[in-house]
Short mmCIF file of C-alpha atoms in Angstrom, two decimals:
data_model
loop_
_atom_site.label_atom_id
_atom_site.label_comp_id
_atom_site.label_asym_id
_atom_site.label_seq_id
_atom_site.Cartn_x
_atom_site.Cartn_y
_atom_site.Cartn_z
CA MET A 1 174.11 289.65 86.95
CA TRP A 2 177.88 289.35 86.51
CA SER A 3 181.19 290.81 87.64
CA THR A 4 184.27 291.36 85.48
CA PRO A 5 187.48 292.13 87.43
CA GLY A 6 190.36 294.29 86.28
CA LEU A 7 188.34 297.28 85.02
CA ARG A 8 189.38 299.83 87.66
CA PHE A 9 189.72 303.44 86.42
CA HIS A 10 188.35 302.64 82.96
CA HIS A 11 185.51 305.14 83.45
CA TYR A 12 183.48 306.48 80.45
CA VAL A 13 180.92 303.67 80.60
CA SER A 14 178.57 303.76 77.59
CA VAL A 15 175.92 301.14 76.82
CA SER A 16 175.07 300.65 73.15
CA GLY A 17 172.63 297.85 72.45
CA THR A 18 174.01 294.67 74.04
CA VAL A 19 177.56 296.00 74.44
CA VAL A 20 179.22 298.10 77.15
CA VAL A 21 181.97 300.40 75.83
CA LEU A 22 184.44 301.72 78.38
CA GLY A 23 187.97 303.05 78.79
CA GLY A 24 189.85 305.98 77.29
CA TRP A 25 189.46 308.36 80.24
CA ARG A 26 192.66 310.44 80.39
CA GLY A 27 194.34 307.68 78.38
CA TYR A 28 194.77 305.49 81.47
CA HIS A 29 193.28 302.45 79.73
CA PRO A 30 192.51 301.66 76.08
CA LEU A 31 188.96 301.47 74.78
CA MET A 32 187.36 298.06 75.24
CA ARG A 33 183.99 296.38 74.80
CA VAL A 34 182.17 294.04 77.18
CA ASP A 35 179.12 291.90 76.44
CA LEU A 36 176.22 293.24 78.50
CA THR A 37 174.64 289.81 78.99
CA ASP A 38 177.56 288.00 80.66
CA GLY A 39 180.48 290.45 81.05
CA THR A 40 182.69 288.76 78.45
CA CYS A 41 185.40 291.02 76.99
CA LEU A 42 184.96 291.22 73.21
CA ALA A 43 187.77 291.11 70.67
CA GLY A 44 188.33 293.54 67.82
CA ASP A 45 188.50 296.88 69.60
CA PRO A 46 189.60 299.95 67.58
CA THR A 47 193.24 300.93 67.93
CA PHE A 48 194.39 304.29 69.28
CA ALA A 49 197.91 305.29 70.17
CA PRO A 50 198.95 304.05 73.65
CA GLY A 51 197.96 306.47 76.38
CA ILE A 52 195.72 308.60 74.16
CA ALA A 53 192.78 310.27 75.91
CA LEU A 54 189.32 309.90 74.43
CA VAL A 55 186.09 311.86 74.56
CA TRP A 56 183.26 310.04 76.37
CA PRO A 57 181.79 307.78 73.61
CA LEU A 58 178.23 308.58 72.52
CA PRO A 59 175.91 305.60 71.87
CA LEU A 60 173.96 305.79 68.60
CA ARG A 61 171.27 303.65 66.99
CA LEU A 62 171.81 303.67 63.23
CA LYS A 63 168.72 303.28 61.06
CA PRO A 64 169.76 302.60 57.45
CA GLU A 65 167.30 302.96 54.60
CA SER A 66 167.58 299.22 53.96
CA GLY A 67 168.69 296.36 56.17
CA SER A 68 168.65 296.01 59.93
CA ALA A 69 169.53 298.75 62.39
CA ALA A 70 172.97 298.74 64.03
CA ASP A 71 174.22 299.87 67.42
CA ALA A 72 177.26 302.16 67.34
CA VAL A 73 179.29 304.66 69.34
CA LEU A 74 180.77 307.97 68.21
CA LEU A 75 184.47 308.17 69.08
CA ALA A 76 186.98 311.02 69.20
CA SER A 77 190.29 311.65 70.92
CA THR A 78 191.24 314.85 72.70
CA SER A 79 194.34 315.25 70.50
CA GLN A 80 193.31 314.03 67.02
CA PRO A 81 190.97 316.15 64.84
CA ALA A 82 188.55 313.46 63.67
CA LEU A 83 185.32 311.62 64.49
CA ARG A 84 185.05 307.84 64.17
CA LEU A 85 181.93 305.69 64.17
CA LEU A 86 182.25 302.18 65.60
CA ASP A 87 179.92 299.18 65.28
CA THR A 88 179.75 298.07 68.92
CA ARG A 89 178.83 294.47 68.17
CA THR A 90 181.61 293.70 65.67
CA GLY A 91 184.18 296.38 66.55
CA ALA A 92 184.34 297.45 62.89
CA GLU A 93 184.81 301.11 61.98
CA LEU A 94 181.79 302.40 60.05
CA GLY A 95 183.24 305.75 59.02
CA ALA A 96 185.67 308.57 59.84
CA TRP A 97 185.33 312.33 59.38
CA PRO A 98 188.12 314.95 59.72
CA LEU A 99 187.59 318.01 61.93
CA PRO A 100 189.28 321.44 62.03
CA ALA A 101 190.50 320.66 65.57
CA PRO A 102 189.93 318.02 68.26
CA VAL A 103 186.62 317.87 70.10
CA HIS A 104 186.56 320.24 73.10
CA CYS A 105 185.41 318.25 76.13
CA PRO A 106 185.34 318.41 79.93
CA ASP A 107 187.63 316.14 81.93
CA SER A 108 184.82 313.85 83.06
CA GLY A 109 181.67 314.81 81.20
CA ASN A 110 179.85 314.68 77.89
CA ALA A 111 181.03 316.70 74.89
CA TYR A 112 178.08 315.95 72.60
CA ARG A 113 174.42 316.89 72.61
CA VAL A 114 171.72 315.57 70.30
CA GLY A 115 169.63 318.39 68.81
CA ASP A 116 165.89 318.15 68.24
CA ASP A 117 166.53 317.46 64.52
CA GLY A 118 168.77 314.46 65.24
CA ARG A 119 172.10 316.18 64.58
CA ILE A 120 174.84 315.83 67.19
CA VAL A 121 176.39 319.17 68.13
CA PHE A 122 179.81 319.72 69.72
CA ILE A 123 182.71 322.19 69.86
CA SER A 124 185.79 321.65 67.71
CA GLY A 125 188.84 323.39 69.10
CA ARG A 126 187.70 326.27 71.28
CA ARG A 127 185.46 328.34 69.00
CA THR A 128 183.98 326.22 66.18
CA VAL A 129 180.49 324.81 66.78
CA MET A 130 179.88 321.77 64.59
CA ALA A 131 177.18 319.19 63.92
CA PHE A 132 177.39 315.55 62.89
CA HIS A 133 174.88 313.11 61.45
CA PRO A 134 175.77 309.60 60.23
CA ALA A 135 173.93 310.20 56.96
CA SER A 136 175.44 313.60 56.12
CA GLY A 137 178.77 313.77 58.00
CA VAL A 138 180.08 316.90 59.70
CA GLU A 139 179.30 320.59 59.14
CA VAL A 140 180.25 323.91 60.72
CA LEU A 141 177.28 325.66 62.34
CA TRP A 142 178.92 328.69 63.92
CA GLN A 143 182.34 330.29 64.39
CA HIS A 144 182.54 332.09 67.72
CA GLU A 145 184.91 335.02 68.29
CA ARG A 146 185.71 333.99 71.88
CA ASP A 147 186.79 330.75 73.49
CA LEU A 148 183.87 328.62 74.63
CA PRO A 149 183.86 326.47 77.78
CA PRO A 150 183.86 322.68 77.26
CA LEU A 151 180.07 322.39 77.43
CA PRO A 152 178.03 320.86 74.59
CA PRO A 153 175.98 323.47 72.70
CA ILE A 154 172.19 323.33 72.56
CA LEU A 155 170.50 323.17 69.14
CA SER A 156 166.75 323.77 69.28
CA ASP A 157 164.46 324.55 66.33
CA GLY A 158 167.21 326.10 64.23
CA THR A 159 168.64 328.09 67.16
CA LEU A 160 172.00 327.65 68.87
CA LEU A 161 172.28 328.47 72.57
CA LEU A 162 175.88 328.71 73.78
CA ALA A 163 177.09 329.02 77.36
CA GLY A 164 179.99 331.46 77.65
CA ALA A 165 182.27 332.64 80.40
CA SER A 166 180.53 336.01 80.72
CA CYS A 167 177.37 335.68 78.62
CA VAL A 168 174.94 333.35 76.89
CA THR A 169 174.90 333.66 73.09
CA VAL A 170 171.73 332.85 71.15
CA VAL A 171 172.20 332.40 67.39
CA ASP A 172 169.34 332.14 64.88
CA LEU A 173 170.84 329.82 62.25
CA VAL A 174 167.86 330.31 59.92
CA ASN A 175 167.55 334.10 59.82
CA GLY A 176 171.02 335.09 61.00
CA GLY A 177 170.07 336.97 64.16
CA ARG A 178 172.19 336.96 67.31
CA THR A 179 171.54 337.96 70.92
CA GLU A 180 173.86 338.00 73.92
CA VAL A 181 172.54 337.75 77.46
CA THR A 182 175.06 339.44 79.73
CA SER A 183 173.14 339.74 83.02
CA LEU A 184 174.88 336.72 84.55
CA SER A 185 176.27 336.08 88.01
CA PRO A 186 180.05 336.17 88.62
CA GLY A 187 180.23 332.35 88.70
CA ALA A 188 181.62 330.33 85.80
CA ALA A 189 179.42 328.52 83.28
CA CYS A 190 179.16 324.88 84.41
CA ALA A 191 176.13 323.21 82.80
CA ALA A 192 173.24 323.66 80.40
CA VAL A 193 170.21 321.61 79.44
CA ALA A 194 167.45 322.04 76.85
CA VAL A 195 163.97 322.83 78.18
CA PRO A 196 160.69 323.51 76.34
CA GLY A 197 161.19 326.67 74.29
CA GLY A 198 164.83 327.30 75.19
CA ALA A 199 167.49 326.28 77.68
CA LEU A 200 168.41 326.33 81.36
CA PHE A 201 171.94 327.50 82.17
CA ALA A 202 173.78 326.99 85.46
CA ARG A 203 176.67 328.88 87.03
CA THR A 204 179.06 327.42 89.58
CA ASP A 205 177.85 329.81 92.29
CA GLY A 206 174.33 328.33 92.25
CA ASP A 207 172.68 330.76 89.81
CA LEU A 208 170.19 329.27 87.31
CA ILE A 209 168.58 331.13 84.41
CA THR A 210 166.17 330.15 81.65
CA ILE A 211 166.67 331.71 78.21
CA ASP A 212 164.17 331.37 75.37
CA ARG A 213 165.05 330.95 71.68
CA VAL A 214 164.98 334.70 70.97
CA GLY A 215 167.39 335.49 73.79
CA ARG A 216 165.00 336.65 76.50
CA LEU A 217 165.75 335.87 80.13
CA ARG A 218 162.53 334.26 81.34
CA ALA A 219 163.32 333.18 84.90
CA ARG A 220 166.08 333.12 87.48
CA VAL A 221 166.60 331.19 90.70
CA ARG A 222 169.56 330.78 93.03
CA LEU A 223 170.33 327.52 94.81
CA PRO A 224 172.06 327.41 98.19
CA ALA A 225 175.03 325.37 96.94
CA PRO A 226 177.46 325.38 94.00
CA ILE A 227 176.18 323.47 90.96
CA ASP A 228 178.06 320.58 89.37
CA GLY A 229 175.59 319.39 86.75
CA LEU A 230 172.12 319.53 85.21
CA PHE A 231 170.13 316.53 83.99
CA SER A 232 166.88 316.47 82.05
CA GLY A 233 164.11 314.61 83.83
CA GLY A 234 161.84 314.55 80.81
CA GLY A 235 159.24 317.17 79.90
CA SER A 236 159.62 320.23 82.11
CA LEU A 237 161.62 318.59 84.91
CA VAL A 238 165.33 319.28 85.43
CA HIS A 239 167.53 317.77 88.14
CA THR A 240 170.52 319.71 89.46
CA ILE A 241 173.27 318.25 91.61
CA GLY A 242 175.73 320.19 93.76
CA LYS A 243 177.70 319.88 96.96
CA GLY A 244 175.33 318.18 99.38
CA HIS A 245 172.24 319.04 97.33
CA LEU A 246 170.06 317.25 94.78
CA THR A 247 167.27 319.52 93.56
CA THR A 248 164.47 318.95 91.06
CA LEU A 249 163.06 321.96 89.21
CA LYS A 250 159.92 322.33 87.12
CA VAL A 251 160.57 324.73 84.24
CA SER A 252 157.54 326.50 82.80
CA SER A 253 157.12 326.28 79.03
CA MET A 254 158.64 329.22 77.14
CA GLN A 255 156.63 328.62 73.96
CA ASN A 256 155.01 331.76 72.56
#
């Protein structure tokens, strides 16, 4: 379709409507926007301090009560405690929200996850689980007593499922209950994905477990290679990628 030179090492490619947002990875290059139709670089990008590292931008489709919908991206830096919402077509800032601490994110992965109720969940600092919605702003969902790995939390039907270094914590945000699943392999927590009725958690040593929303371990399987990431395939399918292996799993429903 087109080729735009000079974009090496920009990384963090996010498509929002008719605009490609990229840059900000490790602060190597500033955030910029490119027209998806012809590759033209667009003017009016938001300003961050030179060399500042950003969290991978999250594309959003805003649906106001009146007027036309707008395409946006959610922005945050790894050193500034705030969220910013950017109109990708015009480059205008649509809002900013302070946080207790910067967003906790992996070096080259997503920090946000969209819950089933439309709220975006993430970790602020190392222990504060927060949610964001363009209509209501930010809120604290849970304060953990231990440091959490830089993996986006899972919010499903009023339940938080958190991957930890040595356990999986399941928090009932409605009734206040809490369960910790400690029967994990020695590997480190590396990925998690929502599945019907709960979540699938991966460890770096190839161990995979499914946990339902009340904290019960429903299934376990071990893959022959270390795991780098999990990706939802829609419905009950989950794809896992590791060293030399791409595996597709079918997760049985955990609905009672």
